[in-house]
């Protein structure tokens, strides 16, 4: 069993909250990610948007793209228009051998709205989910045929947030729609982590290792406080610093043959949580869990050099 460890750049720079790391240069993010031990990094707002520019920068830091967020609007957009929207990012990811596009449904999302409380997030009934699932499947099939699969990211503040949302959309989509399983977002949403993972493990193509601080999430006033309020209060942290146990998830994935990226992600204030320090905590925690579960942890650059 083989696995790779990557990290998201949101610990250094938060695209939705520019006051968190807005002045941090990309160089700092990449050099510290590699120094912490990671061989891959997801993309973010400060990354070049073309392979010709980004490829040499990643090579200089001995990093690979291990995914990256795409703000999808299949729910509220014409399918052909959505294909045009995604094409440049899809082509870049394909050229740089990324494993997938991280698809987040951002139609009517409140994840980036500081003044919109958590309880006002958009919801779909079963009929709406069925129609959405059919359209998302068509989009995912086209992306895969174009050389880049998608992994659907359940995310706070979106139409796919809760355990029930995950079950419903997986029921109404075809096999082309893989799932990104994010432990922290599911915990924040009040979902049962291991049962949900076990139900959908066969369609999981990407894994986000994000921890939560229960003292923050459990005390939020969700009728008045927003997702970004929760971030600023310190709702998220890296594995090894929060309240979640990732080992059962890692063992479940190993038992079902998952071989792919485990991506550490935690949006935090870089002043309060120095990114390199916390990246090292996350790396060490996940490395220990992966080894205990029987994984061999690969450095993709060593693979490429053989």
C-alpha atoms as a printed R data frame, in Angstrom:
    type eleno elety resid chain resno       x      y       z
1   ATOM     1    CA   UNK     A     1   0.000  0.000   0.000
2   ATOM     2    CA   UNK     A     2   1.378  3.356  -1.056
3   ATOM     3    CA   UNK     A     3   0.425  6.901  -0.080
4   ATOM     4    CA   UNK     A     4   1.661 10.440  -0.557
5   ATOM     5    CA   UNK     A     5   1.529 13.379   1.825
6   ATOM     6    CA   UNK     A     6   0.551 16.830   0.589
7   ATOM     7    CA   UNK     A     7  -0.590 20.090   2.112
8   ATOM     8    CA   UNK     A     8  -2.911 22.957   1.188
9   ATOM     9    CA   UNK     A     9  -1.565 26.534   1.020
10  ATOM    10    CA   UNK     A    10  -4.448 27.963   3.041
11  ATOM    11    CA   UNK     A    11  -2.354 27.830   6.230
12  ATOM    12    CA   UNK     A    12  -0.103 30.482   4.687
13  ATOM    13    CA   UNK     A    13  -2.624 32.502   2.680
14  ATOM    14    CA   UNK     A    14  -6.422 32.447   2.970
15  ATOM    15    CA   UNK     A    15  -8.011 33.515  -0.321
16  ATOM    16    CA   UNK     A    16 -11.385 34.180   1.350
17  ATOM    17    CA   UNK     A    17  -9.855 36.187   4.212
18  ATOM    18    CA   UNK     A    18  -6.958 38.216   2.780
19  ATOM    19    CA   UNK     A    19  -6.082 39.547   6.224
20  ATOM    20    CA   UNK     A    20  -4.833 36.044   6.982
21  ATOM    21    CA   UNK     A    21  -1.498 35.810   5.214
22  ATOM    22    CA   UNK     A    22  -2.384 38.178   2.406
23  ATOM    23    CA   UNK     A    23   1.185 39.500   2.296
24  ATOM    24    CA   UNK     A    24   2.854 36.106   2.515
25  ATOM    25    CA   UNK     A    25   4.772 35.396  -0.708
26  ATOM    26    CA   UNK     A    26   4.263 32.145  -2.582
27  ATOM    27    CA   UNK     A    27   7.957 31.381  -2.112
28  ATOM    28    CA   UNK     A    28   7.494 31.173   1.661
29  ATOM    29    CA   UNK     A    29   4.571 28.801   1.302
30  ATOM    30    CA   UNK     A    30   6.369 26.451  -1.082
31  ATOM    31    CA   UNK     A    31   9.705 26.403   0.715
32  ATOM    32    CA   UNK     A    32   8.116 25.784   4.116
33  ATOM    33    CA   UNK     A    33   5.791 23.090   2.767
34  ATOM    34    CA   UNK     A    34   8.810 21.204   1.460
35  ATOM    35    CA   UNK     A    35  10.803 21.857   4.626
36  ATOM    36    CA   UNK     A    36   8.006 20.281   6.657
37  ATOM    37    CA   UNK     A    37   8.383 17.087   4.623
38  ATOM    38    CA   UNK     A    38   5.546 17.269   2.100
39  ATOM    39    CA   UNK     A    39   6.040 16.255  -1.518
40  ATOM    40    CA   UNK     A    40   2.850 17.820  -2.855
41  ATOM    41    CA   UNK     A    41   0.828 20.983  -2.489
42  ATOM    42    CA   UNK     A    42  -2.611 22.042  -3.649
43  ATOM    43    CA   UNK     A    43  -2.965 25.247  -5.621
44  ATOM    44    CA   UNK     A    44  -4.253 28.579  -4.362
45  ATOM    45    CA   UNK     A    45  -4.863 32.149  -5.407
46  ATOM    46    CA   UNK     A    46  -1.192 33.149  -5.512
47  ATOM    47    CA   UNK     A    47  -0.179 30.316  -7.818
48  ATOM    48    CA   UNK     A    48   0.435 31.015 -11.521
49  ATOM    49    CA   UNK     A    49  -2.502 29.884 -13.635
50  ATOM    50    CA   UNK     A    50  -0.527 28.184 -16.396
51  ATOM    51    CA   UNK     A    51   1.733 25.143 -16.518
52  ATOM    52    CA   UNK     A    52   4.577 26.920 -18.299
53  ATOM    53    CA   UNK     A    53   5.084 29.246 -15.349
54  ATOM    54    CA   UNK     A    54   4.014 27.038 -12.468
55  ATOM    55    CA   UNK     A    55   5.843 23.873 -13.503
56  ATOM    56    CA   UNK     A    56   9.395 25.229 -13.057
57  ATOM    57    CA   UNK     A    57   8.460 26.873  -9.746
58  ATOM    58    CA   UNK     A    58   7.181 23.566  -8.365
59  ATOM    59    CA   UNK     A    59  10.231 21.722  -9.679
60  ATOM    60    CA   UNK     A    60  12.529 24.195  -7.954
61  ATOM    61    CA   UNK     A    61  10.874 23.327  -4.646
62  ATOM    62    CA   UNK     A    62  10.615 19.593  -5.396
63  ATOM    63    CA   UNK     A    63   6.846 19.723  -5.081
64  ATOM    64    CA   UNK     A    64   4.014 18.334  -7.166
65  ATOM    65    CA   UNK     A    65   0.424 19.510  -7.500
66  ATOM    66    CA   UNK     A    66  -1.725 17.244  -5.352
67  ATOM    67    CA   UNK     A    67  -5.034 18.829  -6.341
68  ATOM    68    CA   UNK     A    68  -6.582 22.240  -6.078
69  ATOM    69    CA   UNK     A    69  -9.905 23.953  -5.541
70  ATOM    70    CA   UNK     A    70 -12.227 24.708  -8.421
71  ATOM    71    CA   UNK     A    71 -15.219 26.962  -7.687
72  ATOM    72    CA   UNK     A    72 -17.852 24.991  -9.540
73  ATOM    73    CA   UNK     A    73 -21.235 26.356 -10.585
74  ATOM    74    CA   UNK     A    74 -22.852 23.334 -12.241
75  ATOM    75    CA   UNK     A    75 -25.907 23.859 -10.035
76  ATOM    76    CA   UNK     A    76 -26.654 27.275 -11.472
77  ATOM    77    CA   UNK     A    77 -24.887 27.241 -14.827
78  ATOM    78    CA   UNK     A    78 -25.313 25.892 -18.325
79  ATOM    79    CA   UNK     A    79 -23.205 22.754 -18.744
80  ATOM    80    CA   UNK     A    80 -21.392 23.998 -21.834
81  ATOM    81    CA   UNK     A    81 -20.612 27.287 -20.093
82  ATOM    82    CA   UNK     A    82 -19.214 25.358 -17.128
83  ATOM    83    CA   UNK     A    83 -16.914 23.427 -19.438
84  ATOM    84    CA   UNK     A    84 -15.562 26.720 -20.739
85  ATOM    85    CA   UNK     A    85 -15.052 27.995 -17.180
86  ATOM    86    CA   UNK     A    86 -13.053 24.976 -16.071
87  ATOM    87    CA   UNK     A    87 -11.005 24.396 -19.201
88  ATOM    88    CA   UNK     A    88  -7.897 26.463 -18.409
89  ATOM    89    CA   UNK     A    89  -7.493 24.991 -14.925
90  ATOM    90    CA   UNK     A    90  -8.264 21.493 -16.168
91  ATOM    91    CA   UNK     A    91  -5.640 21.792 -18.907
92  ATOM    92    CA   UNK     A    92  -3.005 23.063 -16.481
93  ATOM    93    CA   UNK     A    93  -3.718 20.287 -13.988
94  ATOM    94    CA   UNK     A    94  -3.552 17.693 -16.729
95  ATOM    95    CA   UNK     A    95  -0.207 18.976 -17.960
96  ATOM    96    CA   UNK     A    96   1.223 19.001 -14.436
97  ATOM    97    CA   UNK     A    97  -0.098 15.504 -13.606
98  ATOM    98    CA   UNK     A    98  -2.396 16.567 -10.789
99  ATOM    99    CA   UNK     A    99  -4.547 13.737  -9.377
100 ATOM   100    CA   UNK     A   100  -7.852 15.622  -9.597
101 ATOM   101    CA   UNK     A   101  -9.706 18.884  -9.576
102 ATOM   102    CA   UNK     A   102 -11.173 19.570  -6.143
103 ATOM   103    CA   UNK     A   103 -14.736 20.482  -7.093
104 ATOM   104    CA   UNK     A   104 -16.617 22.676  -4.632
105 ATOM   105    CA   UNK     A   105 -20.171 23.686  -5.541
106 ATOM   106    CA   UNK     A   106 -20.192 27.447  -4.997
107 ATOM   107    CA   UNK     A   107 -23.645 28.323  -6.349
108 ATOM   108    CA   UNK     A   108 -25.245 30.388  -3.537
109 ATOM   109    CA   UNK     A   109 -22.460 29.374  -1.154
110 ATOM   110    CA   UNK     A   110 -21.999 31.333   2.062
111 ATOM   111    CA   UNK     A   111 -18.502 30.016   2.843
112 ATOM   112    CA   UNK     A   112 -16.936 33.336   1.815
113 ATOM   113    CA   UNK     A   113 -19.579 35.665   3.267
114 ATOM   114    CA   UNK     A   114 -18.478 37.113   6.593
115 ATOM   115    CA   UNK     A   115 -21.915 38.502   7.515
116 ATOM   116    CA   UNK     A   116 -24.033 35.464   6.564
117 ATOM   117    CA   UNK     A   117 -24.666 33.058   9.467
118 ATOM   118    CA   UNK     A   118 -24.069 29.358   9.129
119 ATOM   119    CA   UNK     A   119 -27.739 28.404   9.320
120 ATOM   120    CA   UNK     A   120 -28.492 30.320   6.105
121 ATOM   121    CA   UNK     A   121 -26.452 28.040   3.903
122 ATOM   122    CA   UNK     A   122 -28.209 26.804   0.716
123 ATOM   123    CA   UNK     A   123 -30.052 23.483   0.760
124 ATOM   124    CA   UNK     A   124 -31.497 21.172  -1.875
125 ATOM   125    CA   UNK     A   125 -34.446 18.844  -1.490
126 ATOM   126    CA   UNK     A   126 -34.269 15.310  -2.871
127 ATOM   127    CA   UNK     A   127 -35.724 16.229  -6.264
128 ATOM   128    CA   UNK     A   128 -33.312 19.137  -6.639
129 ATOM   129    CA   UNK     A   129 -30.436 16.894  -5.572
130 ATOM   130    CA   UNK     A   130 -31.438 14.311  -8.164
131 ATOM   131    CA   UNK     A   131 -31.375 16.886 -10.977
132 ATOM   132    CA   UNK     A   132 -28.121 18.371  -9.702
133 ATOM   133    CA   UNK     A   133 -26.597 14.899  -9.477
134 ATOM   134    CA   UNK     A   134 -27.449 14.172 -13.092
135 ATOM   135    CA   UNK     A   135 -25.854 17.416 -14.286
136 ATOM   136    CA   UNK     A   136 -22.793 16.958 -12.069
137 ATOM   137    CA   UNK     A   137 -22.326 13.431 -13.407
138 ATOM   138    CA   UNK     A   138 -22.358 14.708 -16.989
139 ATOM   139    CA   UNK     A   139 -19.791 17.366 -16.084
140 ATOM   140    CA   UNK     A   140 -17.592 14.850 -14.265
141 ATOM   141    CA   UNK     A   141 -17.717 12.417 -17.163
142 ATOM   142    CA   UNK     A   142 -16.613 15.160 -19.551
143 ATOM   143    CA   UNK     A   143 -13.770 16.204 -17.215
144 ATOM   144    CA   UNK     A   144 -12.551 12.606 -16.971
145 ATOM   145    CA   UNK     A   145 -12.723 12.195 -20.745
146 ATOM   146    CA   UNK     A   146 -10.699 15.409 -21.020
147 ATOM   147    CA   UNK     A   147  -7.977 13.929 -18.845
148 ATOM   148    CA   UNK     A   148  -8.749 15.249 -15.372
149 ATOM   149    CA   UNK     A   149 -11.207 13.651 -12.919
150 ATOM   150    CA   UNK     A   150 -12.990 15.672 -10.269
151 ATOM   151    CA   UNK     A   151 -13.362 14.955  -6.557
152 ATOM   152    CA   UNK     A   152 -16.467 16.514  -5.000
153 ATOM   153    CA   UNK     A   153 -15.617 18.438  -1.829
154 ATOM   154    CA   UNK     A   154 -18.353 18.527   0.824
155 ATOM   155    CA   UNK     A   155 -17.819 21.893   2.499
156 ATOM   156    CA   UNK     A   156 -19.375 24.037   5.188
157 ATOM   157    CA   UNK     A   157 -21.655 26.711   3.792
158 ATOM   158    CA   UNK     A   158 -22.471 24.896   0.539
159 ATOM   159    CA   UNK     A   159 -25.296 22.687  -0.717
160 ATOM   160    CA   UNK     A   160 -23.154 19.627   0.054
161 ATOM   161    CA   UNK     A   161 -22.347 20.084   3.730
162 ATOM   162    CA   UNK     A   162 -23.945 17.456   5.973
163 ATOM   163    CA   UNK     A   163 -23.721 13.686   6.235
164 ATOM   164    CA   UNK     A   164 -27.182 13.502   4.670
165 ATOM   165    CA   UNK     A   165 -26.099 15.737   1.788
166 ATOM   166    CA   UNK     A   166 -23.146 13.450   1.083
167 ATOM   167    CA   UNK     A   167 -25.349 10.352   1.117
168 ATOM   168    CA   UNK     A   168 -27.889 11.974  -1.172
169 ATOM   169    CA   UNK     A   169 -25.470 13.300  -3.788
170 ATOM   170    CA   UNK     A   170 -23.569 10.006  -3.883
171 ATOM   171    CA   UNK     A   171 -26.883  8.261  -4.464
172 ATOM   172    CA   UNK     A   172 -27.833 10.539  -7.351
173 ATOM   173    CA   UNK     A   173 -24.467 10.705  -9.146
174 ATOM   174    CA   UNK     A   174 -22.679  8.210 -11.343
175 ATOM   175    CA   UNK     A   175 -19.266  6.684 -10.754
176 ATOM   176    CA   UNK     A   176 -17.509  9.550 -12.541
177 ATOM   177    CA   UNK     A   177 -18.209 11.713  -9.467
178 ATOM   178    CA   UNK     A   178 -15.526 10.803  -6.962
179 ATOM   179    CA   UNK     A   179 -15.642 12.086  -3.399
180 ATOM   180    CA   UNK     A   180 -13.130 14.181  -1.537
181 ATOM   181    CA   UNK     A   181 -13.513 13.153   2.106
182 ATOM   182    CA   UNK     A   182 -12.771 16.015   4.506
183 ATOM   183    CA   UNK     A   183 -12.773 14.927   8.133
184 ATOM   184    CA   UNK     A   184 -12.801 18.441   9.569
185 ATOM   185    CA   UNK     A   185 -15.695 19.722   7.498
186 ATOM   186    CA   UNK     A   186 -17.807 16.676   8.282
187 ATOM   187    CA   UNK     A   187 -17.082 17.001  12.002
188 ATOM   188    CA   UNK     A   188 -17.942 20.714  11.886
189 ATOM   189    CA   UNK     A   189 -21.231 19.818  10.162
190 ATOM   190    CA   UNK     A   190 -22.100 17.346  12.930
191 ATOM   191    CA   UNK     A   191 -21.668 14.248  10.773
192 ATOM   192    CA   UNK     A   192 -20.498 10.817  11.864
193 ATOM   193    CA   UNK     A   193 -17.014 10.461  10.462
194 ATOM   194    CA   UNK     A   194 -16.209  6.752  10.331
195 ATOM   195    CA   UNK     A   195 -19.706  5.497   9.334
196 ATOM   196    CA   UNK     A   196 -19.832  8.034   6.500
197 ATOM   197    CA   UNK     A   197 -16.352  7.082   5.352
198 ATOM   198    CA   UNK     A   198 -17.208  3.384   5.408
199 ATOM   199    CA   UNK     A   199 -20.360  3.904   3.324
200 ATOM   200    CA   UNK     A   200 -18.567  5.773   0.560
201 ATOM   201    CA   UNK     A   201 -15.003  4.491   0.762
202 ATOM   202    CA   UNK     A   202 -15.215  2.916  -2.686
203 ATOM   203    CA   UNK     A   203 -15.674  6.329  -4.315
204 ATOM   204    CA   UNK     A   204 -13.161  8.338  -2.304
205 ATOM   205    CA   UNK     A   205 -10.414  9.692  -4.544
206 ATOM   206    CA   UNK     A   206  -8.905 12.383  -2.323
207 ATOM   207    CA   UNK     A   207  -8.546 12.894   1.435
208 ATOM   208    CA   UNK     A   208  -8.259 16.114   3.430
209 ATOM   209    CA   UNK     A   209  -6.782 15.708   6.889
210 ATOM   210    CA   UNK     A   210  -8.257 18.713   8.679
211 ATOM   211    CA   UNK     A   211  -8.738 18.762  12.446
212 ATOM   212    CA   UNK     A   212 -11.189 20.789  14.520
213 ATOM   213    CA   UNK     A   213 -11.226 22.374  17.943
214 ATOM   214    CA   UNK     A   214 -14.493 21.259  19.538
215 ATOM   215    CA   UNK     A   215 -14.338 24.064  22.071
216 ATOM   216    CA   UNK     A   216 -14.818 26.438  19.142
217 ATOM   217    CA   UNK     A   217 -17.243 24.549  16.888
218 ATOM   218    CA   UNK     A   218 -19.498 23.418  19.735
219 ATOM   219    CA   UNK     A   219 -19.886 26.945  21.101
220 ATOM   220    CA   UNK     A   220 -20.637 28.742  17.841
221 ATOM   221    CA   UNK     A   221 -23.927 30.590  17.552
222 ATOM   222    CA   UNK     A   222 -24.837 29.223  14.132
223 ATOM   223    CA   UNK     A   223 -27.852 31.500  13.894
224 ATOM   224    CA   UNK     A   224 -25.628 34.563  13.982
225 ATOM   225    CA   UNK     A   225 -22.005 33.572  13.284
226 ATOM   226    CA   UNK     A   226 -20.584 32.798   9.849
227 ATOM   227    CA   UNK     A   227 -18.139 30.209   8.568
228 ATOM   228    CA   UNK     A   228 -15.448 32.872   8.372
229 ATOM   229    CA   UNK     A   229 -16.194 33.900  11.962
230 ATOM   230    CA   UNK     A   230 -15.507 30.286  12.914
231 ATOM   231    CA   UNK     A   231 -12.217 30.306  11.022
232 ATOM   232    CA   UNK     A   232 -11.091 33.462  12.807
233 ATOM   233    CA   UNK     A   233 -12.037 31.927  16.157
234 ATOM   234    CA   UNK     A   234  -9.752 28.959  15.434
235 ATOM   235    CA   UNK     A   235 -12.261 26.261  14.484
236 ATOM   236    CA   UNK     A   236  -9.685 24.400  12.387
237 ATOM   237    CA   UNK     A   237  -6.196 23.116  13.003
238 ATOM   238    CA   UNK     A   238  -3.871 20.392  11.741
239 ATOM   239    CA   UNK     A   239  -4.027 16.721  12.749
240 ATOM   240    CA   UNK     A   240  -2.297 16.268  16.064
241 ATOM   241    CA   UNK     A   241  -3.399 19.621  17.449
242 ATOM   242    CA   UNK     A   242  -7.183 19.205  17.557
243 ATOM   243    CA   UNK     A   243  -9.806 16.814  18.882
244 ATOM   244    CA   UNK     A   244 -10.198 14.276  16.072
245 ATOM   245    CA   UNK     A   245  -8.598 10.853  15.724
246 ATOM   246    CA   UNK     A   246  -7.452 10.252  12.166
247 ATOM   247    CA   UNK     A   247  -6.045  6.769  12.641
248 ATOM   248    CA   UNK     A   248  -9.380  4.913  12.219
249 ATOM   249    CA   UNK     A   249  -9.950  6.783   8.940
250 ATOM   250    CA   UNK     A   250  -6.483  5.951   7.659
251 ATOM   251    CA   UNK     A   251  -6.919  2.287   8.582
252 ATOM   252    CA   UNK     A   252 -10.327  2.179   6.878
253 ATOM   253    CA   UNK     A   253  -8.868  3.606   3.689
254 ATOM   254    CA   UNK     A   254  -5.961  1.169   3.826
255 ATOM   255    CA   UNK     A   255  -8.318 -1.772   4.358
256 ATOM   256    CA   UNK     A   256 -10.220 -0.785   1.209
257 ATOM   257    CA   UNK     A   257  -7.174 -0.278  -0.974
258 ATOM   258    CA   UNK     A   258  -7.009  3.523  -1.131
259 ATOM   259    CA   UNK     A   259  -3.704  4.634  -2.590
260 ATOM   260    CA   UNK     A   260  -3.448  8.341  -3.119
261 ATOM   261    CA   UNK     A   261  -2.855 11.674  -1.480
262 ATOM   262    CA   UNK     A   262  -3.473 12.522   2.152
263 ATOM   263    CA   UNK     A   263  -3.586 16.319   2.227
264 ATOM   264    CA   UNK     A   264  -3.127 18.259   5.453
265 ATOM   265    CA   UNK     A   265  -5.311 21.359   5.454
266 ATOM   266    CA   UNK     A   266  -6.157 23.908   8.128
267 ATOM   267    CA   UNK     A   267  -7.154 27.514   7.607
268 ATOM   268    CA   UNK     A   268  -5.701 29.391  10.553
269 ATOM   269    CA   UNK     A   269  -4.326 32.820  11.369
270 ATOM   270    CA   UNK     A   270  -0.628 32.459  10.443
271 ATOM   271    CA   UNK     A   271   0.312 34.924  13.178
272 ATOM   272    CA   UNK     A   272  -1.351 32.791  15.852
273 ATOM   273    CA   UNK     A   273  -0.416 29.471  14.209
274 ATOM   274    CA   UNK     A   274   2.961 29.760  12.413
275 ATOM   275    CA   UNK     A   275   2.481 27.722   9.219
276 ATOM   276    CA   UNK     A   276   5.810 25.852   9.239
277 ATOM   277    CA   UNK     A   277   5.397 24.813  12.872
278 ATOM   278    CA   UNK     A   278   1.878 23.526  12.306
279 ATOM   279    CA   UNK     A   279   2.764 21.934   8.974
280 ATOM   280    CA   UNK     A   280   5.375 19.867  10.789
281 ATOM   281    CA   UNK     A   281   2.838 18.800  13.418
282 ATOM   282    CA   UNK     A   282   0.410 17.730  10.704
283 ATOM   283    CA   UNK     A   283   3.075 15.913   8.720
284 ATOM   284    CA   UNK     A   284   4.403 13.987  11.704
285 ATOM   285    CA   UNK     A   285   0.927 12.989  12.870
286 ATOM   286    CA   UNK     A   286  -0.191 11.757   9.465
287 ATOM   287    CA   UNK     A   287   3.130 10.055   8.783
288 ATOM   288    CA   UNK     A   288   2.796  8.079  12.006
289 ATOM   289    CA   UNK     A   289  -0.804  7.088  11.181
290 ATOM   290    CA   UNK     A   290   0.052  6.034   7.646
291 ATOM   291    CA   UNK     A   291   2.962  3.897   8.764
292 ATOM   292    CA   UNK     A   292   0.867  2.269  11.487
293 ATOM   293    CA   UNK     A   293  -1.814  1.463   8.913
294 ATOM   294    CA   UNK     A   294   0.761 -0.268   6.719
295 ATOM   295    CA   UNK     A   295   1.366  2.379   4.082
296 ATOM   296    CA   UNK     A   296   4.631  3.092   2.337
297 ATOM   297    CA   UNK     A   297   4.913  6.863   2.044
298 ATOM   298    CA   UNK     A   298   6.221  7.920  -1.328
299 ATOM   299    CA   UNK     A   299   8.073 11.024  -2.365
300 ATOM   300    CA   UNK     A   300   6.932 11.528  -5.937
301 ATOM   301    CA   UNK     A   301  10.238 13.126  -6.952
302 ATOM   302    CA   UNK     A   302  12.185 10.069  -5.906
303 ATOM   303    CA   UNK     A   303   9.749  7.983  -7.962
304 ATOM   304    CA   UNK     A   304  10.223 10.187 -11.016
305 ATOM   305    CA   UNK     A   305  14.008 10.022 -10.776
306 ATOM   306    CA   UNK     A   306  14.119  6.200 -10.940
